[in-house]
Amino acid sequence: MSKIVVRGGNKLHGEVNISTAKNSVLPIIAACILSGDKCIIEEVPMLEDVFVISDILRSIFADISIDKSTNRIIIDTSNVKDCDSCSELVKKMRASFLIMGPMISRFGRFKLSLPGGCNIGTRPIDLHLKGFSALGAEVNIGHGYVEARAKKLVGNKIYLDFPSVGATENIMMAAVMAEGETIIENAAEEPEIKDLAKFLNSMGARITGAGSGTIHIIGVKDLKGSIHKPICDRIEAGTFMVAASITRSKIKINGINEEHLKPIIAKLTEAGVYIKVQGNSLIVDGNRDLNPIDIKTMPYPGFPTDMQSQMTGLLCTVRGTSIITETIFENRFMHVVEMKRMGANIKIDGRSAVIEGVDKLTGAEVKATDLRAGAALILCGLAAEGETEVMDIYHVDRGYVDIEKKLKGLGADIERIQ
Ligand code: EPZ
């Protein structure tokens, strides 16, 4: 197991380039199944989750070549078969459930092991299955598996009880070749949804309204291969914005999309951080007297849950009382007990964390419990007095390319120890 060791206190300076978005690339790789053709995805972040979903597609006989020198993935799904060979792999990563929609669309049936929950919540799939059923699939759950069968998928109007990102993506992919029109209401509006729809439309799909709460899909006969460059990773960008803020430093972040960062820019600005957007870059200057703020995580365009742990870490270093309320996942405060080992003063009250800022965090041995919590603990280590060891760093590697190299490039005293 590798760990990351951070010796806190350094100011950051210089520039960092943001990778493309993991949460855009994963559904897009799944969507390649629909083409039965060759697709090329450019500038793919070389992340563990990308390798896992690639192995899952290989297990159903897709031919995938990953060129790490150009960050290009070529995916040929012409030989993909409806088989149950990938179930074990699916347990490694929840997002692999995103192949369900494309597989029942292309083959009229598919069986997968139920994706497990994870540390941040039970992660149900009821809304995914509600959508498949509404399109005419017969869905059965038993023995830890879920199977969907449909002689023919027929368009329908589907209302999502919650604007689930994954359910919106899975249903969209199941509907693109269904007969007639599908309307998804109360759909997720995240930028990654829009990016997936853009890719599907480049393959010949007819999707409008992606990125709004209502998505219209007119079924088409078939889809063709395409080439696509995914959007930038707004959560990685936000993570580096917090890195500058928690170390009270000024850095430049390149390869961002201002529109996607609005809620993060708004809340950091409210906390007193100076942020200036320059095209697809932004200057973040955290070297100011910051003030406490309250945050409530919400579906996009609200404040993203994937930035909650990073902001919790920042607000631990801001004098005064801040309150962060997590409304998306039922158990996304595991980083709090780790931050308290570093001297943070946080009380959990139901779905809220009440944070009393302290003058100094102190380095400690802490554990990453999920991808974003791990990133947040590294950020706390940057500001803490002394040395912080973040264990179980594999969580972080799922969503951040070379995080320690990027931070080292900004002047952090940080290293990975295998
Ligand atoms: C996506 O997960 C992201 N993952 C998550 O990012 C992100 O935190 C989440 O969206 C919310 O923005 C990927 O895109 C691969 P949801 P997803 O379905 O699709 C409930 C990261 O750190 N729900 O929007 O699984 C669910 O319990 C990861 O990169 C149902 O009730 O999220 C949760 O409370 C973590 N029934 C809420 O919706 C369902 O059928 C949000 O889940 C599906 C979801």
PDB file of C-alpha atoms in Angstrom, residues 104-342:
ATOM      1  CA  ILE A 104     -29.663  -3.676 -22.847  1.00  0.00           C
ATOM      2  CA  SER A 105     -29.962  -1.110 -25.633  1.00  0.00           C
ATOM      3  CA  ARG A 106     -27.686  -3.088 -27.939  1.00  0.00           C
ATOM      4  CA  PHE A 107     -28.507  -6.691 -26.942  1.00  0.00           C
ATOM      5  CA  GLY A 108     -31.944  -6.515 -25.304  1.00  0.00           C
ATOM      6  CA  ARG A 109     -30.643  -8.229 -22.175  1.00  0.00           C
ATOM      7  CA  PHE A 110     -27.837  -7.984 -19.651  1.00  0.00           C
ATOM      8  CA  LYS A 111     -26.994  -9.340 -16.224  1.00  0.00           C
ATOM      9  CA  LEU A 112     -24.601  -7.716 -13.765  1.00  0.00           C
ATOM     10  CA  SER A 113     -23.745  -8.184 -10.125  1.00  0.00           C
ATOM     11  CA  LEU A 114     -25.392  -5.496  -8.026  1.00  0.00           C
ATOM     12  CA  PRO A 115     -22.849  -2.709  -7.541  1.00  0.00           C
ATOM     13  CA  GLY A 116     -21.720  -2.522  -3.935  1.00  0.00           C
ATOM     14  CA  GLY A 117     -22.205   0.494  -1.734  1.00  0.00           C
ATOM     15  CA  CYS A 118     -19.101   2.306  -0.654  1.00  0.00           C
ATOM     16  CA  ASN A 119     -17.874   4.341   2.293  1.00  0.00           C
ATOM     17  CA  ILE A 120     -19.943   7.409   1.412  1.00  0.00           C
ATOM     18  CA  GLY A 121     -23.303   5.708   1.182  1.00  0.00           C
ATOM     19  CA  THR A 122     -25.463   2.758   0.148  1.00  0.00           C
ATOM     20  CA  ARG A 123     -25.517   4.043  -3.425  1.00  0.00           C
ATOM     21  CA  PRO A 124     -28.838   2.459  -4.529  1.00  0.00           C
ATOM     22  CA  ILE A 125     -29.718   1.934  -8.210  1.00  0.00           C
ATOM     23  CA  ASP A 126     -33.512   2.041  -7.927  1.00  0.00           C
ATOM     24  CA  LEU A 127     -33.795   5.074 -10.220  1.00  0.00           C
ATOM     25  CA  HIS A 128     -31.656   3.384 -12.897  1.00  0.00           C
ATOM     26  CA  LEU A 129     -33.958   0.338 -12.774  1.00  0.00           C
ATOM     27  CA  LYS A 130     -37.123   2.501 -12.725  1.00  0.00           C
ATOM     28  CA  GLY A 131     -35.905   4.042 -15.991  1.00  0.00           C
ATOM     29  CA  PHE A 132     -35.121   0.698 -17.627  1.00  0.00           C
ATOM     30  CA  SER A 133     -38.572  -0.627 -16.637  1.00  0.00           C
ATOM     31  CA  ALA A 134     -40.263   2.498 -18.022  1.00  0.00           C
ATOM     32  CA  LEU A 135     -38.547   1.781 -21.361  1.00  0.00           C
ATOM     33  CA  GLY A 136     -40.087  -1.704 -21.388  1.00  0.00           C
ATOM     34  CA  ALA A 137     -37.361  -3.812 -19.788  1.00  0.00           C
ATOM     35  CA  GLU A 138     -38.243  -6.575 -17.366  1.00  0.00           C
ATOM     36  CA  VAL A 139     -35.897  -6.110 -14.396  1.00  0.00           C
ATOM     37  CA  ASN A 140     -35.151  -8.900 -11.902  1.00  0.00           C
ATOM     38  CA  ILE A 141     -32.921  -8.788  -8.850  1.00  0.00           C
ATOM     39  CA  GLY A 142     -31.773 -11.976  -7.136  1.00  0.00           C
ATOM     40  CA  HIS A 143     -28.712 -13.746  -5.756  1.00  0.00           C
ATOM     41  CA  GLY A 144     -26.780 -10.463  -5.795  1.00  0.00           C
ATOM     42  CA  TYR A 145     -27.393  -9.911  -9.492  1.00  0.00           C
ATOM     43  CA  VAL A 146     -29.633  -7.626 -11.488  1.00  0.00           C
ATOM     44  CA  GLU A 147     -30.871  -8.721 -14.911  1.00  0.00           C
ATOM     45  CA  ALA A 148     -32.782  -6.632 -17.428  1.00  0.00           C
ATOM     46  CA  ARG A 149     -34.488  -8.088 -20.498  1.00  0.00           C
ATOM     47  CA  ALA A 150     -36.364  -6.272 -23.263  1.00  0.00           C
ATOM     48  CA  LYS A 151     -37.398  -7.598 -26.680  1.00  0.00           C
ATOM     49  CA  LYS A 152     -37.653  -3.968 -27.690  1.00  0.00           C
ATOM     50  CA  LEU A 153     -37.072  -0.739 -25.752  1.00  0.00           C
ATOM     51  CA  VAL A 154     -39.839   1.830 -26.318  1.00  0.00           C
ATOM     52  CA  GLY A 155     -39.525   5.545 -25.465  1.00  0.00           C
ATOM     53  CA  ASN A 156     -41.433   6.844 -22.440  1.00  0.00           C
ATOM     54  CA  LYS A 157     -41.663   9.766 -20.036  1.00  0.00           C
ATOM     55  CA  ILE A 158     -39.536   9.124 -16.925  1.00  0.00           C
ATOM     56  CA  TYR A 159     -39.546  11.274 -13.786  1.00  0.00           C
ATOM     57  CA  LEU A 160     -36.472  10.899 -11.545  1.00  0.00           C
ATOM     58  CA  ASP A 161     -37.362  11.190  -7.851  1.00  0.00           C
ATOM     59  CA  PHE A 162     -33.833  12.541  -7.361  1.00  0.00           C
ATOM     60  CA  PRO A 163     -31.675  14.125 -10.124  1.00  0.00           C
ATOM     61  CA  SER A 164     -29.274  11.175 -10.023  1.00  0.00           C
ATOM     62  CA  VAL A 165     -26.197  11.622 -12.246  1.00  0.00           C
ATOM     63  CA  GLY A 166     -25.726   7.914 -12.911  1.00  0.00           C
ATOM     64  CA  ALA A 167     -29.418   7.193 -13.433  1.00  0.00           C
ATOM     65  CA  THR A 168     -29.697  10.093 -15.909  1.00  0.00           C
ATOM     66  CA  GLU A 169     -26.666   8.784 -17.831  1.00  0.00           C
ATOM     67  CA  ASN A 170     -27.768   5.129 -17.799  1.00  0.00           C
ATOM     68  CA  ILE A 171     -31.327   5.926 -18.903  1.00  0.00           C
ATOM     69  CA  MET A 172     -30.096   8.297 -21.613  1.00  0.00           C
ATOM     70  CA  MET A 173     -27.863   5.521 -22.998  1.00  0.00           C
ATOM     71  CA  ALA A 174     -30.708   2.990 -22.836  1.00  0.00           C
ATOM     72  CA  ALA A 175     -33.066   5.369 -24.666  1.00  0.00           C
ATOM     73  CA  VAL A 176     -30.938   6.542 -27.624  1.00  0.00           C
ATOM     74  CA  MET A 177     -31.981   3.552 -29.794  1.00  0.00           C
ATOM     75  CA  ALA A 178     -35.384   2.929 -28.190  1.00  0.00           C
ATOM     76  CA  GLU A 179     -38.423   3.285 -30.443  1.00  0.00           C
ATOM     77  CA  GLY A 180     -39.946   6.769 -30.273  1.00  0.00           C
ATOM     78  CA  GLU A 181     -39.368   9.626 -27.853  1.00  0.00           C
ATOM     79  CA  THR A 182     -38.111   9.503 -24.284  1.00  0.00           C
ATOM     80  CA  ILE A 183     -38.390  12.427 -21.887  1.00  0.00           C
ATOM     81  CA  ILE A 184     -36.355  12.366 -18.676  1.00  0.00           C
ATOM     82  CA  GLU A 185     -37.770  14.829 -16.133  1.00  0.00           C
ATOM     83  CA  ASN A 186     -35.941  16.056 -13.024  1.00  0.00           C
ATOM     84  CA  ALA A 187     -32.764  14.902 -14.796  1.00  0.00           C
ATOM     85  CA  ALA A 188     -29.312  15.652 -13.383  1.00  0.00           C
ATOM     86  CA  GLU A 189     -27.821  18.843 -14.863  1.00  0.00           C
ATOM     87  CA  GLU A 190     -24.125  18.208 -14.217  1.00  0.00           C
ATOM     88  CA  PRO A 191     -21.727  19.248 -17.031  1.00  0.00           C
ATOM     89  CA  GLU A 192     -20.744  15.581 -17.404  1.00  0.00           C
ATOM     90  CA  ILE A 193     -24.326  14.827 -18.538  1.00  0.00           C
ATOM     91  CA  LYS A 194     -24.015  17.448 -21.282  1.00  0.00           C
ATOM     92  CA  ASP A 195     -20.640  16.033 -22.311  1.00  0.00           C
ATOM     93  CA  LEU A 196     -22.057  12.489 -22.581  1.00  0.00           C
ATOM     94  CA  ALA A 197     -25.000  13.769 -24.667  1.00  0.00           C
ATOM     95  CA  LYS A 198     -22.549  15.632 -26.939  1.00  0.00           C
ATOM     96  CA  PHE A 199     -20.604  12.405 -27.484  1.00  0.00           C
ATOM     97  CA  LEU A 200     -23.797  10.367 -28.102  1.00  0.00           C
ATOM     98  CA  ASN A 201     -25.072  12.971 -30.579  1.00  0.00           C
ATOM     99  CA  SER A 202     -21.693  12.850 -32.385  1.00  0.00           C
ATOM    100  CA  MET A 203     -22.375   9.098 -32.769  1.00  0.00           C
ATOM    101  CA  GLY A 204     -25.768   9.881 -34.364  1.00  0.00           C
ATOM    102  CA  ALA A 205     -28.078  10.100 -31.351  1.00  0.00           C
ATOM    103  CA  ARG A 206     -30.810  12.751 -31.165  1.00  0.00           C
ATOM    104  CA  ILE A 207     -30.661  14.235 -27.665  1.00  0.00           C
ATOM    105  CA  THR A 208     -31.749  17.754 -26.711  1.00  0.00           C
ATOM    106  CA  GLY A 209     -31.968  19.467 -23.325  1.00  0.00           C
ATOM    107  CA  ALA A 210     -28.983  17.720 -21.708  1.00  0.00           C
ATOM    108  CA  GLY A 211     -27.719  19.957 -18.903  1.00  0.00           C
ATOM    109  CA  SER A 212     -31.246  21.114 -18.169  1.00  0.00           C
ATOM    110  CA  GLY A 213     -33.730  19.331 -15.913  1.00  0.00           C
ATOM    111  CA  THR A 214     -35.641  17.895 -18.891  1.00  0.00           C
ATOM    112  CA  ILE A 215     -33.921  15.798 -21.550  1.00  0.00           C
ATOM    113  CA  HIS A 216     -35.616  14.788 -24.825  1.00  0.00           C
ATOM    114  CA  ILE A 217     -34.356  11.760 -26.751  1.00  0.00           C
ATOM    115  CA  ILE A 218     -35.651  10.650 -30.150  1.00  0.00           C
ATOM    116  CA  GLY A 219     -34.675   7.008 -30.723  1.00  0.00           C
ATOM    117  CA  VAL A 220     -32.527   6.253 -33.800  1.00  0.00           C
ATOM    118  CA  LYS A 221     -31.798   2.969 -35.594  1.00  0.00           C
ATOM    119  CA  ASP A 222     -28.085   2.760 -34.875  1.00  0.00           C
ATOM    120  CA  LEU A 223     -25.047   4.718 -33.827  1.00  0.00           C
ATOM    121  CA  LYS A 224     -21.577   4.983 -35.360  1.00  0.00           C
ATOM    122  CA  GLY A 225     -18.090   5.363 -33.929  1.00  0.00           C
ATOM    123  CA  SER A 226     -16.897   8.876 -33.100  1.00  0.00           C
ATOM    124  CA  ILE A 227     -13.986  10.845 -31.650  1.00  0.00           C
ATOM    125  CA  HIS A 228     -14.283  12.982 -28.507  1.00  0.00           C
ATOM    126  CA  LYS A 229     -12.293  15.145 -26.101  1.00  0.00           C
ATOM    127  CA  PRO A 230     -13.947  15.189 -22.674  1.00  0.00           C
ATOM    128  CA  ILE A 231     -14.494  18.341 -20.583  1.00  0.00           C
ATOM    129  CA  CYS A 232     -12.024  19.419 -17.920  1.00  0.00           C
ATOM    130  CA  ASP A 233     -12.323  18.087 -14.390  1.00  0.00           C
ATOM    131  CA  ARG A 234     -14.137  20.745 -12.355  1.00  0.00           C
ATOM    132  CA  ILE A 235     -13.509  18.822  -9.129  1.00  0.00           C
ATOM    133  CA  GLU A 236      -9.757  18.538  -9.701  1.00  0.00           C
ATOM    134  CA  ALA A 237      -9.740  22.277 -10.510  1.00  0.00           C
ATOM    135  CA  GLY A 238     -11.697  22.995  -7.313  1.00  0.00           C
ATOM    136  CA  THR A 239      -9.291  20.830  -5.333  1.00  0.00           C
ATOM    137  CA  PHE A 240      -6.328  22.951  -6.498  1.00  0.00           C
ATOM    138  CA  MET A 241      -8.284  26.144  -5.779  1.00  0.00           C
ATOM    139  CA  VAL A 242      -8.600  24.914  -2.197  1.00  0.00           C
ATOM    140  CA  ALA A 243      -4.887  23.961  -2.152  1.00  0.00           C
ATOM    141  CA  ALA A 244      -4.043  27.626  -2.848  1.00  0.00           C
ATOM    142  CA  SER A 245      -6.610  28.821  -0.297  1.00  0.00           C
ATOM    143  CA  ILE A 246      -5.590  26.520   2.569  1.00  0.00           C
ATOM    144  CA  THR A 247      -1.890  27.461   2.150  1.00  0.00           C
ATOM    145  CA  ARG A 248      -2.793  31.140   1.725  1.00  0.00           C
ATOM    146  CA  SER A 249      -0.971  31.114  -1.637  1.00  0.00           C
ATOM    147  CA  LYS A 250      -1.458  32.498  -5.138  1.00  0.00           C
ATOM    148  CA  ILE A 251      -1.383  30.095  -8.105  1.00  0.00           C
ATOM    149  CA  LYS A 252      -2.641  29.881 -11.688  1.00  0.00           C
ATOM    150  CA  ILE A 253      -4.840  26.964 -12.774  1.00  0.00           C
ATOM    151  CA  ASN A 254      -4.997  26.168 -16.499  1.00  0.00           C
ATOM    152  CA  GLY A 255      -7.552  24.179 -18.515  1.00  0.00           C
ATOM    153  CA  ILE A 256     -10.700  25.170 -16.645  1.00  0.00           C
ATOM    154  CA  ASN A 257     -14.259  26.042 -17.698  1.00  0.00           C
ATOM    155  CA  GLU A 258     -15.543  29.004 -15.674  1.00  0.00           C
ATOM    156  CA  GLU A 259     -19.206  27.980 -16.164  1.00  0.00           C
ATOM    157  CA  HIS A 260     -18.603  24.605 -14.455  1.00  0.00           C
ATOM    158  CA  LEU A 261     -16.777  26.222 -11.533  1.00  0.00           C
ATOM    159  CA  LYS A 262     -19.396  28.858 -10.647  1.00  0.00           C
ATOM    160  CA  PRO A 263     -20.554  27.366  -7.317  1.00  0.00           C
ATOM    161  CA  ILE A 264     -16.944  26.766  -6.208  1.00  0.00           C
ATOM    162  CA  ILE A 265     -15.829  30.259  -7.267  1.00  0.00           C
ATOM    163  CA  ALA A 266     -18.859  31.755  -5.477  1.00  0.00           C
ATOM    164  CA  LYS A 267     -18.205  30.053  -2.130  1.00  0.00           C
ATOM    165  CA  LEU A 268     -14.425  30.603  -2.110  1.00  0.00           C
ATOM    166  CA  THR A 269     -15.007  34.266  -2.999  1.00  0.00           C
ATOM    167  CA  GLU A 270     -17.517  34.503  -0.137  1.00  0.00           C
ATOM    168  CA  ALA A 271     -14.778  33.137   2.151  1.00  0.00           C
ATOM    169  CA  GLY A 272     -12.496  35.988   1.036  1.00  0.00           C
ATOM    170  CA  VAL A 273     -10.349  34.216  -1.578  1.00  0.00           C
ATOM    171  CA  TYR A 274      -9.449  36.384  -4.598  1.00  0.00           C
ATOM    172  CA  ILE A 275     -10.296  34.633  -7.893  1.00  0.00           C
ATOM    173  CA  LYS A 276      -9.806  36.068 -11.352  1.00  0.00           C
ATOM    174  CA  VAL A 277     -10.794  34.160 -14.478  1.00  0.00           C
ATOM    175  CA  GLN A 278      -8.596  34.625 -17.558  1.00  0.00           C
ATOM    176  CA  GLY A 279     -10.136  32.636 -20.423  1.00  0.00           C
ATOM    177  CA  ASN A 280      -9.621  28.949 -19.628  1.00  0.00           C
ATOM    178  CA  SER A 281      -7.313  29.728 -16.727  1.00  0.00           C
ATOM    179  CA  LEU A 282      -7.874  31.288 -13.356  1.00  0.00           C
ATOM    180  CA  ILE A 283      -5.769  33.023 -10.737  1.00  0.00           C
ATOM    181  CA  VAL A 284      -6.511  32.014  -7.127  1.00  0.00           C
ATOM    182  CA  ASP A 285      -5.043  34.145  -4.336  1.00  0.00           C
ATOM    183  CA  GLY A 286      -5.757  32.770  -0.870  1.00  0.00           C
ATOM    184  CA  ASN A 287      -3.168  34.970   0.829  1.00  0.00           C
ATOM    185  CA  ARG A 288      -5.823  37.019   2.662  1.00  0.00           C
ATOM    186  CA  ASP A 289      -7.784  37.098   5.896  1.00  0.00           C
ATOM    187  CA  LEU A 290     -10.399  34.465   5.145  1.00  0.00           C
ATOM    188  CA  ASN A 291     -13.783  34.377   6.834  1.00  0.00           C
ATOM    189  CA  PRO A 292     -16.085  31.536   7.888  1.00  0.00           C
ATOM    190  CA  ILE A 293     -18.946  30.561   5.550  1.00  0.00           C
ATOM    191  CA  ASP A 294     -21.843  28.115   5.428  1.00  0.00           C
ATOM    192  CA  ILE A 295     -22.142  25.570   2.580  1.00  0.00           C
ATOM    193  CA  LYS A 296     -24.910  23.169   1.579  1.00  0.00           C
ATOM    194  CA  THR A 297     -24.089  20.529  -1.058  1.00  0.00           C
ATOM    195  CA  MET A 298     -26.736  20.305  -3.780  1.00  0.00           C
ATOM    196  CA  PRO A 299     -27.168  18.787  -7.248  1.00  0.00           C
ATOM    197  CA  TYR A 300     -25.596  20.929  -9.999  1.00  0.00           C
ATOM    198  CA  PRO A 301     -25.637  23.927 -10.351  1.00  0.00           C
ATOM    199  CA  GLY A 302     -25.536  23.870  -6.538  1.00  0.00           C
ATOM    200  CA  PHE A 303     -22.316  23.343  -4.603  1.00  0.00           C
ATOM    201  CA  PRO A 304     -20.861  19.915  -5.534  1.00  0.00           C
ATOM    202  CA  THR A 305     -20.724  17.154  -2.903  1.00  0.00           C
ATOM    203  CA  ASP A 306     -17.370  16.106  -4.425  1.00  0.00           C
ATOM    204  CA  MET A 307     -15.891  19.358  -3.083  1.00  0.00           C
ATOM    205  CA  GLN A 308     -17.358  19.045   0.423  1.00  0.00           C
ATOM    206  CA  SER A 309     -14.404  17.356   2.135  1.00  0.00           C
ATOM    207  CA  GLN A 310     -11.876  19.740   0.571  1.00  0.00           C
ATOM    208  CA  MET A 311     -13.882  22.773   1.782  1.00  0.00           C
ATOM    209  CA  THR A 312     -14.248  21.211   5.232  1.00  0.00           C
ATOM    210  CA  GLY A 313     -10.446  21.065   5.405  1.00  0.00           C
ATOM    211  CA  LEU A 314     -10.083  24.693   4.350  1.00  0.00           C
ATOM    212  CA  LEU A 315     -12.660  25.964   6.846  1.00  0.00           C
ATOM    213  CA  CYS A 316     -10.840  24.149   9.665  1.00  0.00           C
ATOM    214  CA  THR A 317      -8.094  26.777   9.159  1.00  0.00           C
ATOM    215  CA  VAL A 318     -10.435  29.792   9.049  1.00  0.00           C
ATOM    216  CA  ARG A 319     -11.175  31.421  12.422  1.00  0.00           C
ATOM    217  CA  GLY A 320     -14.879  31.497  13.298  1.00  0.00           C
ATOM    218  CA  THR A 321     -17.767  29.089  12.911  1.00  0.00           C
ATOM    219  CA  SER A 322     -18.594  27.497   9.547  1.00  0.00           C
ATOM    220  CA  ILE A 323     -21.364  24.987   8.888  1.00  0.00           C
ATOM    221  CA  ILE A 324     -21.265  22.493   6.022  1.00  0.00           C
ATOM    222  CA  THR A 325     -24.414  20.474   5.264  1.00  0.00           C
ATOM    223  CA  GLU A 326     -24.123  17.334   3.106  1.00  0.00           C
ATOM    224  CA  THR A 327     -27.478  16.684   1.414  1.00  0.00           C
ATOM    225  CA  ILE A 328     -26.396  14.245  -1.343  1.00  0.00           C
ATOM    226  CA  PHE A 329     -24.791  11.288   0.466  1.00  0.00           C
ATOM    227  CA  GLU A 330     -25.764   9.951   3.862  1.00  0.00           C
ATOM    228  CA  ASN A 331     -22.264   9.216   5.116  1.00  0.00           C
ATOM    229  CA  ARG A 332     -19.769  11.601   3.609  1.00  0.00           C
ATOM    230  CA  PHE A 333     -18.076  12.917   6.775  1.00  0.00           C
ATOM    231  CA  MET A 334     -15.511  10.132   7.356  1.00  0.00           C
ATOM    232  CA  HIS A 335     -12.737  12.665   6.766  1.00  0.00           C
ATOM    233  CA  VAL A 336     -13.865  14.554   9.892  1.00  0.00           C
ATOM    234  CA  VAL A 337     -12.424  12.042  12.372  1.00  0.00           C
ATOM    235  CA  GLU A 338      -9.149  12.069  10.408  1.00  0.00           C
ATOM    236  CA  MET A 339      -9.011  15.887  10.391  1.00  0.00           C
ATOM    237  CA  LYS A 340      -9.627  15.900  14.164  1.00  0.00           C
ATOM    238  CA  ARG A 341      -6.432  13.834  14.496  1.00  0.00           C
ATOM    239  CA  MET A 342      -4.750  16.896  12.965  1.00  0.00           C
TER     240      MET A 342
END
